Tab-separated table of C-alpha atoms and ligand atoms in Angstrom:
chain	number	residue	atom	x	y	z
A	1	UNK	CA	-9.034	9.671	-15.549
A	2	UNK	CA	-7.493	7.153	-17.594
A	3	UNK	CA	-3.782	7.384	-18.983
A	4	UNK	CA	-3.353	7.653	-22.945
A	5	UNK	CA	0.149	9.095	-23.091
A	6	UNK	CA	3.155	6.543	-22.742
A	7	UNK	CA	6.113	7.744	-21.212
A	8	UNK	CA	9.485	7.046	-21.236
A	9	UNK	CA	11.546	8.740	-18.290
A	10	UNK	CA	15.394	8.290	-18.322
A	11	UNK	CA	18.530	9.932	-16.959
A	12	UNK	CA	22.050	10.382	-17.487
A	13	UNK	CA	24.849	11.637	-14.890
A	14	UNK	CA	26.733	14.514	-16.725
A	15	UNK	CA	30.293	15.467	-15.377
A	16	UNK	CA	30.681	19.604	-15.395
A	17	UNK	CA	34.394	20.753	-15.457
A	18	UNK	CA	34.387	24.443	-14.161
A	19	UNK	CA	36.180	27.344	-15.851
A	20	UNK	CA	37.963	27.659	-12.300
A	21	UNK	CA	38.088	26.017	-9.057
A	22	UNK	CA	34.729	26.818	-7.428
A	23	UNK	CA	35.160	27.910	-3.277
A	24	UNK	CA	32.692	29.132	-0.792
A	25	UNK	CA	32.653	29.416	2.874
A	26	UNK	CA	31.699	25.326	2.923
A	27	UNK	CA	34.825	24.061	0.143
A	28	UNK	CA	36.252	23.711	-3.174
A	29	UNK	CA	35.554	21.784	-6.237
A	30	UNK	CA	36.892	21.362	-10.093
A	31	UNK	CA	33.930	19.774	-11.101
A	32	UNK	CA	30.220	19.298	-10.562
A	33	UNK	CA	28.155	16.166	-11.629
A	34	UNK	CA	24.752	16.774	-12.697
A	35	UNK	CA	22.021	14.180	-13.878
A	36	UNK	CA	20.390	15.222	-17.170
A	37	UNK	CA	16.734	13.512	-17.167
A	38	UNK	CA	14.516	12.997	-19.903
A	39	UNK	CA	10.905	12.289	-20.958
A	40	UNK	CA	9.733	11.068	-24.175
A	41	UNK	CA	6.063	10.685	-25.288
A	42	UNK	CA	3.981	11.642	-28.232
A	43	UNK	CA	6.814	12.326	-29.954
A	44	UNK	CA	7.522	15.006	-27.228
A	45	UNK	CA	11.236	15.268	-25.673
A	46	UNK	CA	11.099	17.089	-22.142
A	47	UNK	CA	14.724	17.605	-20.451
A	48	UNK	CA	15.166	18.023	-16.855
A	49	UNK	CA	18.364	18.543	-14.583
A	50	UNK	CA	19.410	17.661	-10.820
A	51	UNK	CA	22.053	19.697	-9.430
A	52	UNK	CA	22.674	17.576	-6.165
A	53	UNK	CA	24.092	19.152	-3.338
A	54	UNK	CA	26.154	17.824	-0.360
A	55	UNK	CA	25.169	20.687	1.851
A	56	UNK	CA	21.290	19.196	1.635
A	57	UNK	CA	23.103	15.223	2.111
A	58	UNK	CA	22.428	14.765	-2.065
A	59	UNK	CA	24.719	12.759	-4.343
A	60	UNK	CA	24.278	12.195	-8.001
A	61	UNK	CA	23.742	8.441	-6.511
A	62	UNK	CA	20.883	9.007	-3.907
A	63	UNK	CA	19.276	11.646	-6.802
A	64	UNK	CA	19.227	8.547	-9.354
A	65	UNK	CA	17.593	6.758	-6.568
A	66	UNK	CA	14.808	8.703	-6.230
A	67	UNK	CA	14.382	9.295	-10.341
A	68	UNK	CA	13.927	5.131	-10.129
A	69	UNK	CA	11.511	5.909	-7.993
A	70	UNK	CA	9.368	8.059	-10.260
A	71	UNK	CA	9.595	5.852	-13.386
A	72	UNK	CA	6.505	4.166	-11.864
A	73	UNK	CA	4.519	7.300	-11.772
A	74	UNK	CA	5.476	8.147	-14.945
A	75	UNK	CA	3.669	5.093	-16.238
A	76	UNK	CA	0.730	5.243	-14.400
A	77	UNK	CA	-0.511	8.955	-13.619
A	78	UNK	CA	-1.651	11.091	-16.780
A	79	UNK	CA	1.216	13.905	-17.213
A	80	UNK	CA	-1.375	16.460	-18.122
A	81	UNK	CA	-2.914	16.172	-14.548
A	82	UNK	CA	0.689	18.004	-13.708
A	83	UNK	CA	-0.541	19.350	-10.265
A	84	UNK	CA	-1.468	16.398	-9.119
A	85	UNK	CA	1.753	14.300	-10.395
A	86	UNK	CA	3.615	17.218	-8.864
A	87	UNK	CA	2.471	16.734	-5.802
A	88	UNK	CA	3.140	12.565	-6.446
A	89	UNK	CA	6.972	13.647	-7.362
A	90	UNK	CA	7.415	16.161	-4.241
A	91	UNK	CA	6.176	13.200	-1.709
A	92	UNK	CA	8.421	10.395	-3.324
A	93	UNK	CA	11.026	11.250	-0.467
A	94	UNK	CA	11.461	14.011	1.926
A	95	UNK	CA	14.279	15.489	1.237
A	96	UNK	CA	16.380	15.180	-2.097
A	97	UNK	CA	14.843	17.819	-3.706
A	98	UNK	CA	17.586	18.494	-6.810
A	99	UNK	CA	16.143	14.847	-7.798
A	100	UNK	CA	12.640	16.043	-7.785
A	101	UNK	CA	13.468	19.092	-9.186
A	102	UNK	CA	15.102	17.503	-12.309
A	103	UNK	CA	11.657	15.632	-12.331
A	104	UNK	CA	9.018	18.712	-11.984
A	105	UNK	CA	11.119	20.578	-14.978
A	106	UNK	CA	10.948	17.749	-17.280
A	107	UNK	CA	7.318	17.349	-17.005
A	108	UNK	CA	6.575	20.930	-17.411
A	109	UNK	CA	9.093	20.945	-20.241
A	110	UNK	CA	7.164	18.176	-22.045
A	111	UNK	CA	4.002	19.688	-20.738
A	112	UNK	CA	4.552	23.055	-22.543
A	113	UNK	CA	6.369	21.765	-25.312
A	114	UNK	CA	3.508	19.332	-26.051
A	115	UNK	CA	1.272	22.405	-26.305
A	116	UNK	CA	4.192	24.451	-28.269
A	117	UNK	CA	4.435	27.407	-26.041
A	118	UNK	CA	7.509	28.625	-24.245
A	119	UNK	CA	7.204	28.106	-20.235
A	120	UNK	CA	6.887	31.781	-19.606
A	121	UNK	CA	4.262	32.416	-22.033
A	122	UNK	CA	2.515	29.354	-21.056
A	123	UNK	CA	2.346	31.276	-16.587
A	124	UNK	CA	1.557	34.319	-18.611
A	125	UNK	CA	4.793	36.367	-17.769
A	126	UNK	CA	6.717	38.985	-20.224
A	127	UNK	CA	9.337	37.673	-21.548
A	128	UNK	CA	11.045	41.633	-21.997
A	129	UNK	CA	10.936	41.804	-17.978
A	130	UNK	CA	13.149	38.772	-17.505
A	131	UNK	CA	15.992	40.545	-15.396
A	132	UNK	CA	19.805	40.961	-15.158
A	133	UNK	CA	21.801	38.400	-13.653
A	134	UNK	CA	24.514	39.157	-11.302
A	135	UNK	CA	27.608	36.625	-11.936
A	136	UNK	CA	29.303	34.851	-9.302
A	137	UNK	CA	32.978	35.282	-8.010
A	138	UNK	CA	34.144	32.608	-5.784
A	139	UNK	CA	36.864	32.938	-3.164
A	140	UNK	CA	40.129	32.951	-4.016
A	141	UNK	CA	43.495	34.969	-4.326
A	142	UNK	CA	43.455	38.434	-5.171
A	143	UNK	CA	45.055	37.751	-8.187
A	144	UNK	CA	42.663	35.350	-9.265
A	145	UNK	CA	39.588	37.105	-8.510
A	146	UNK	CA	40.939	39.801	-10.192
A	147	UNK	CA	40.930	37.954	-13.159
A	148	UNK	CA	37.610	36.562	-12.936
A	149	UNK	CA	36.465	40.466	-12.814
A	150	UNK	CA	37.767	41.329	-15.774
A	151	UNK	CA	36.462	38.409	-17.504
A	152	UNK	CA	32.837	39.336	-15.880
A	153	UNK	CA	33.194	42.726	-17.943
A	154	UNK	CA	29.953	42.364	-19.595
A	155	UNK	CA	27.836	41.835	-16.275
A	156	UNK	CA	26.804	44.984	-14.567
A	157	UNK	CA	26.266	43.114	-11.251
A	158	UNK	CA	29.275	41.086	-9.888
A	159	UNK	CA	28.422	38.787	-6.412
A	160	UNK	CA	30.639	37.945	-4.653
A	161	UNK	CA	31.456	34.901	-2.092
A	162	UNK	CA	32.839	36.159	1.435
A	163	UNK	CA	32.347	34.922	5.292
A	164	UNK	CA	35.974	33.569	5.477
A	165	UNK	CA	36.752	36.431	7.758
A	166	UNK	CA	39.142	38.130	5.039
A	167	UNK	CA	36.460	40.264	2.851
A	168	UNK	CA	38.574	43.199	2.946
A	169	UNK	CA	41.000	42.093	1.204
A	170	UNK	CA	38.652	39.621	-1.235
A	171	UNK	CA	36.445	43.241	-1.923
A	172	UNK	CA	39.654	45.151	-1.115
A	173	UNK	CA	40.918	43.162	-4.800
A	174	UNK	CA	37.543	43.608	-6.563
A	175	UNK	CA	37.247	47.378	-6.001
A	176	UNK	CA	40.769	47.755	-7.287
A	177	UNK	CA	39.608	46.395	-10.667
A	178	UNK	CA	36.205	47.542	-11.157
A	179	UNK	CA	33.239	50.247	-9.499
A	180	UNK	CA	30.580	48.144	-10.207
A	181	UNK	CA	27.346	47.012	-7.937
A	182	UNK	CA	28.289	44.512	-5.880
A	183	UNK	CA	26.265	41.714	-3.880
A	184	UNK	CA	27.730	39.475	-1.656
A	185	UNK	CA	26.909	35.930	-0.376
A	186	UNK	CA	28.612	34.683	3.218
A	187	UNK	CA	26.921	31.168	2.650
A	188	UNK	CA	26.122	31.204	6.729
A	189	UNK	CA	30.106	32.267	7.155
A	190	UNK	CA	29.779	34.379	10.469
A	191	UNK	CA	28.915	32.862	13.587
A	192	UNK	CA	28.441	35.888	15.940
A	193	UNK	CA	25.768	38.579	15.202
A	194	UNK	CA	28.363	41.757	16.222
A	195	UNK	CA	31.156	40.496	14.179
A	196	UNK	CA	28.591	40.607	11.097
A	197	UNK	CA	27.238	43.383	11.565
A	198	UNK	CA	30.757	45.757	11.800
A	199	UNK	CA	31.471	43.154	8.242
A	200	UNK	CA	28.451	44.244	6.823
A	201	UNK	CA	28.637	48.101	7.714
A	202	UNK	CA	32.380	47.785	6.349
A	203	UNK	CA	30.602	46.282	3.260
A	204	UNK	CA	28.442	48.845	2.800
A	205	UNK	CA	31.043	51.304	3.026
A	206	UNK	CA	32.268	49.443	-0.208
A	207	UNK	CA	29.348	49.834	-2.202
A	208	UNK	CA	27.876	46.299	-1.755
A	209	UNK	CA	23.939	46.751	-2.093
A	210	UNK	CA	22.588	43.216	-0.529
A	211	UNK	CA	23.799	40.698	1.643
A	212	UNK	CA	23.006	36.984	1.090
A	213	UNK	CA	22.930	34.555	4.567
A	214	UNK	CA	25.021	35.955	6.387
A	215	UNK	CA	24.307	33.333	9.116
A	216	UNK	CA	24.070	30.418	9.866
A	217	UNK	CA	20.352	28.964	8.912
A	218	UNK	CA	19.858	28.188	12.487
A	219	UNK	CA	20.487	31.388	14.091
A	220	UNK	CA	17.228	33.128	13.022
A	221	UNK	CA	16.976	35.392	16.385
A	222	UNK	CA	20.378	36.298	15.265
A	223	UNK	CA	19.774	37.563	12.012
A	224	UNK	CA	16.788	39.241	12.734
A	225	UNK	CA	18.736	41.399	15.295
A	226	UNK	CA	21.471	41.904	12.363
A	227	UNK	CA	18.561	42.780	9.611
A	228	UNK	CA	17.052	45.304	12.033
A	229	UNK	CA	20.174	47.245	12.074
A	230	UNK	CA	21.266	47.194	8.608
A	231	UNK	CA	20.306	49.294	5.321
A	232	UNK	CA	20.700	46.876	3.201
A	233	UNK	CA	18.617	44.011	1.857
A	234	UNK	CA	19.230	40.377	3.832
A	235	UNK	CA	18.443	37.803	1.755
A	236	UNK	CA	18.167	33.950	2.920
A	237	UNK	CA	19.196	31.092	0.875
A	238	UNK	CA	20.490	28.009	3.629
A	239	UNK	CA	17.546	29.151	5.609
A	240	UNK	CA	14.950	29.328	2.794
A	241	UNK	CA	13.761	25.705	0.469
A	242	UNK	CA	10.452	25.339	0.439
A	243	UNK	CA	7.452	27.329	0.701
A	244	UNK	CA	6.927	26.501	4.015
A	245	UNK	CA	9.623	28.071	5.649
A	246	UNK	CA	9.080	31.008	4.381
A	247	UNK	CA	6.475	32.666	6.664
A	248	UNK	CA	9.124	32.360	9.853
A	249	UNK	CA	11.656	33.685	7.530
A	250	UNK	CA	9.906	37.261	7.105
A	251	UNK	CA	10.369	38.007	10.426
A	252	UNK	CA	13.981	37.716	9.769
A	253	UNK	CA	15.083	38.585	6.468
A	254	UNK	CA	14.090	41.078	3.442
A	255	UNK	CA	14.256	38.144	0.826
A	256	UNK	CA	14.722	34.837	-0.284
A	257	UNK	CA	16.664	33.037	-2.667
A	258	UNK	CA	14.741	30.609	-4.566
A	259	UNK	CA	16.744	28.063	-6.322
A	260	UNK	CA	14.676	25.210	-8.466
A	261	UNK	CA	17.269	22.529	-6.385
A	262	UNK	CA	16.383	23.574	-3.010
A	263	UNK	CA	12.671	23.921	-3.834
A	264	UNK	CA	11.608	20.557	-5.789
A	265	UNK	CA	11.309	21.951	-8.878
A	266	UNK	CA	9.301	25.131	-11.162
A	267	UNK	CA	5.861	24.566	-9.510
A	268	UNK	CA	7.193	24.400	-5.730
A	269	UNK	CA	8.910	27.540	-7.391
A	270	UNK	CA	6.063	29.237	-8.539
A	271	UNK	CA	4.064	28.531	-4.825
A	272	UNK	CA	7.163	30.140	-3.219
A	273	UNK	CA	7.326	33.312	-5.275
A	274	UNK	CA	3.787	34.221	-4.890
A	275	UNK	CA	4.217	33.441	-0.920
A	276	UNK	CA	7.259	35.938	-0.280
A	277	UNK	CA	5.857	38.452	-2.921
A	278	UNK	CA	2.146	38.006	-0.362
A	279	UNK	CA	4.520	38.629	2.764
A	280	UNK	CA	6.201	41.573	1.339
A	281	UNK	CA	9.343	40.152	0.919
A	282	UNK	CA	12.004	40.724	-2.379
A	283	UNK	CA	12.723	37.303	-4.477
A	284	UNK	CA	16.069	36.221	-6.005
A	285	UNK	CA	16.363	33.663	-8.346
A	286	UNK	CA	19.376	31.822	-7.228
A	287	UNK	CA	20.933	28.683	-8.668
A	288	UNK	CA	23.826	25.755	-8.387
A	289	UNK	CA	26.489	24.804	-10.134
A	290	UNK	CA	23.985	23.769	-13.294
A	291	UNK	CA	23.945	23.526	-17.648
A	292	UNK	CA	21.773	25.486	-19.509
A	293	UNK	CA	18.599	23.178	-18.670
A	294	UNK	CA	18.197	23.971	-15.191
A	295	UNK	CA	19.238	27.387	-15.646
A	296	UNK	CA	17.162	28.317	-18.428
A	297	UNK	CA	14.178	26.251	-16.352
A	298	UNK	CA	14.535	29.203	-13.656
A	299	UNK	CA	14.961	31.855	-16.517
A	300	UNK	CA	11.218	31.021	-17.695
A	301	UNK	CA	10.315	32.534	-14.430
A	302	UNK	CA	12.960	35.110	-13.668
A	303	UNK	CA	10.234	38.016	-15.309
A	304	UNK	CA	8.770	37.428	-11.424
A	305	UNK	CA	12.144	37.660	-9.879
A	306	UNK	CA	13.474	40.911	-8.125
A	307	UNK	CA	16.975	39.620	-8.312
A	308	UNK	CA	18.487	36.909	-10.488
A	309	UNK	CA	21.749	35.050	-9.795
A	310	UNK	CA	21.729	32.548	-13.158
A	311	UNK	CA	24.696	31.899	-13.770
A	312	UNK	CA	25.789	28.310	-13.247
A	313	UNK	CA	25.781	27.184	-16.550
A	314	UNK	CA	28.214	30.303	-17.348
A	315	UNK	CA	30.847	28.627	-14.723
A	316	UNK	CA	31.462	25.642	-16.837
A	317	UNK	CA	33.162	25.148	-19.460
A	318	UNK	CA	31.130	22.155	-21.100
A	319	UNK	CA	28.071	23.045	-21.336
A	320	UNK	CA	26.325	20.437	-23.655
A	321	UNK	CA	22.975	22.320	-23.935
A	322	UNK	CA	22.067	25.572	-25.212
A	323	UNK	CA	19.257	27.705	-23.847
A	324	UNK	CA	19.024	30.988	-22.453
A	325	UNK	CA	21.239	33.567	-23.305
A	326	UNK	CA	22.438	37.006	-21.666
A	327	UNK	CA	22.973	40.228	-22.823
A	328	UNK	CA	25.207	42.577	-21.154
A	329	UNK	CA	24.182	40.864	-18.102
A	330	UNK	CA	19.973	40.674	-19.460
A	331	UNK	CA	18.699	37.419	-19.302
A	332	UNK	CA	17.401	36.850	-23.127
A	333	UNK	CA	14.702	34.117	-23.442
A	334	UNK	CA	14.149	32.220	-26.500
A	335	UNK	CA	10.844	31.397	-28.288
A	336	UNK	CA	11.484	27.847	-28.427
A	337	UNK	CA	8.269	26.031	-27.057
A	338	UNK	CA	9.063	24.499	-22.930
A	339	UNK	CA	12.224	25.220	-20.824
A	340	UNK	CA	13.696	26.408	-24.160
A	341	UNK	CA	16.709	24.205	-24.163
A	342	UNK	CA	18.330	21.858	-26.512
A	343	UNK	CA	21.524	19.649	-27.085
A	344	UNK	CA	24.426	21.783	-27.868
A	345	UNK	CA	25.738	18.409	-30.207
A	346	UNK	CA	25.177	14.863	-30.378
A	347	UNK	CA	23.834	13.737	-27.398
A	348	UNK	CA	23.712	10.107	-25.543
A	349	UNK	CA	20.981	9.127	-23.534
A	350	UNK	CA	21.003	6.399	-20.770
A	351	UNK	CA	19.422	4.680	-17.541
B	1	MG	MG1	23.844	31.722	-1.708
C-alpha cells in the first residue's frame, strides 16, 4: 500500500517533581523524567509518553534512542496499517519497552483522533465501567505516611508499598488513621517463601485484600508454593511484561499487573488482557511514575481491568497535561476523541 499521510514524530524529555519523595523496596527519588512524544499529520496531533525505568536498564537517554529509531518508520509505513507498524515499533529493540510504549500510544492517539472517537469507544468498551483506582503510598515514616492517608481521603482503596521487613509498623501507621481496603505491593521485597507467607497471613489479619509480587520475579516455584497457601489474590508485576510470559505465570499467580511501560504500549496491552482474562487469571492496570498522557492512555482500557492502580500522574505535582479525571476514587473518562489528553498550558515541543 502506498503512504499518503506525512508524519512528523518528535519528543521532548519532561522533568516530574513529585508531591513527596517516592520509595519502594528498590530506592528513592524526588523526581521522575519522562519523554513526552508527538505525532503530527493531517492536521492531527497524537501525544505519547515513556516512563523509563531503571529496574528494566531504561534511561530517558537510551528511550530517545530508540524514538530516533522510529522516525524512519514513521516516514515510510502508512499509520493506518497500525498492526502492522505496531509490530515494526515492538521489534525496533528488544527491550526498552517505555520507549515503544510512548510510540504505540501516540499512533493510536492520532489513529483515533484522526477518526474523532475516544480510544475506548473506538475497542468498543463502556466508558461507565472504567473502575476505581487504588492510590499509592510509598514507604516512609509513620508520620509521613500518615499524612499521605489523610490526603488520599477521597480514594476508597489505599496500596500500599511494603517488603522492607517493617510492614507492621508501615500498616501498623495506616490502620491508625483510616479502615479502609488496603492492597499492598512488596516490589519482589522477601526473599524466603516462609518469611512471606507468616507477612502475608499477618497482612491479612489487617484487612489487606491482595498482595502484589511478593517475590522476587525469579523465584516462580517459590511463589507458587506461597499462592497455594494464601486467601488472597497474588498478583505479578516484576514477573509479568509481555504477553508472553504470561502463560508460565498462571501457574503461579492469580493476576497480573499490566502497565503500558512494561508491555510496549496499548496494543501489546490489549493482547495481554485478553490472554490472562483466556487463562482465568484477574488483570490490574498498573502504572509508573507518569502525566496524564500515559495514564489516561491506560484509562481508555481500564473498563477491561479488574483492578486499576492509575495514579502516577496524581503523584506529581506538575502535571502539564490534563486528561482523565477521578471521582471519589472512579476513573472518569472524557469524550475527547484519542487518549483524551491535552496540554494543561502553553506547551514547547522539541527533538
Ligand atoms: Mg508493583
Amino acid at each position: 500500500m502506498t503512504k499518503n499521510v506525512a508524519l512528523r514524530l518528535s519528543y521532548e524529555v519532561k522533568r516530574l517533581q513529585l508531591k513527596h519523595t517516592w520509595t519502594i523496596a528498590r530506592g528513592s527519588s524526588d523526581f521522575k523524567d519522562n519523554v513526552i512524544v508527538t505525532l503530527e499529520g493531517s492536521g492531527v496531533t497524537g501525544l505519547g509518553e515513556a516512563a523509563p525505568n531503571i529496574r528494566y536498564d531504561e534511561t530517558p537517554e537510551s528511550t530517545i534512542a530508540v524514538i530516533e529509531k522510529a522516525k524512519p518508520l514513521f516516514e515510510k509505513q502508512d499509520p493506518w496499517e497500525f498492526v502492522e507498524l505496531g509490530f515494526a515499533i515492538q521489534a525496533l529493540d528488544p527491550a526498552q519497552t517505555a520507549a515503544k510504549a510512548a510510540l504505540d500510544m501516540v499512533l493510536m492517539d492520532w489513529i483515533t483522533k484522526s477518526l474523532g472517537v475516544p480510544l475506548y469507544q473506538y475497542l468498543g468498551l463502556a466508558k461507565a465501567k472504567a473502575p476505581t483506582t487504588s492510590l499509592s503510598i510509598g514507604i516512609d515514616t509513620a508520620e509521613v505516611i500518615q499524612q499521605k492517608v489523610r490526603e488520599a481521603s477521597e480514594f476508597p482503596i489505599l496500596k500500599i508499598k511494603v517488603g522492607m521487613e517493617n510492614e507492621e509498623e508501615i500498616i501498623g501507621a495506616v490502620r491508625a488513621v483510616t479502615d479502609k481496603s488496603l492492597i499492598v505491593d512488596a516490589n519482589e521485597g522477601w526473599k524466603d517463601k516462609q518469611e512471606a507467607l507468616e507477612r502475608i497471613e499477618w497482612l491479612i489479619s489487617q484487612g489487606v485484600q491482595l498482595v502484589e509480587q511478593p517475590m522476587p520475579a525469579d523465584m516462580l516455584d517459590e511463589t507458587r508454593w506461597l499462592r497455594e497457601r494464601t486467601s488472597v489474590p497474588i498478583i505479578a508485576d516484576e514477573s509479568v511484561k509481555t504477553a508472553g510470559d504470561i502463560p508460565l505465570l498462571s501457574l503461579a499467580f492469580d493476576g497480573i499487573n499490566i502497565k503500558l511501560m512494561k508491555a510496549g504500549g496499548l496494543q501489546e496491552a490489549l493482547r495481554m488482557v485478553w490472554l490472562a482474562k483466556s487463562l482465568g487469571m484477574k488483570v490490574m492496570l498498573g502504572c509508573m511514575v507518569e502525566t496524564s498522557v500515559a495514564i489516561s492512555a491506560a484509562a481508555g482500557i481500564s473498563p477491561l481491568a479488574d483492578y486499576a492502580d492509575l495514579d502516577g500522574n496524581l503523584l506529581i505535582s506538575n502535571d502539564p497535561y490534563l486528561g482523565v479525571s477521578v471521582d471519589n476514587g472512579q476513573l472518569i473518562l472524557n469524550d475527547d476523541p484519542g487518549i483524551g489528553v491535552k496540554p494543561r498550558g502553553r506547551c514547547s515541543v522539541s527533538g
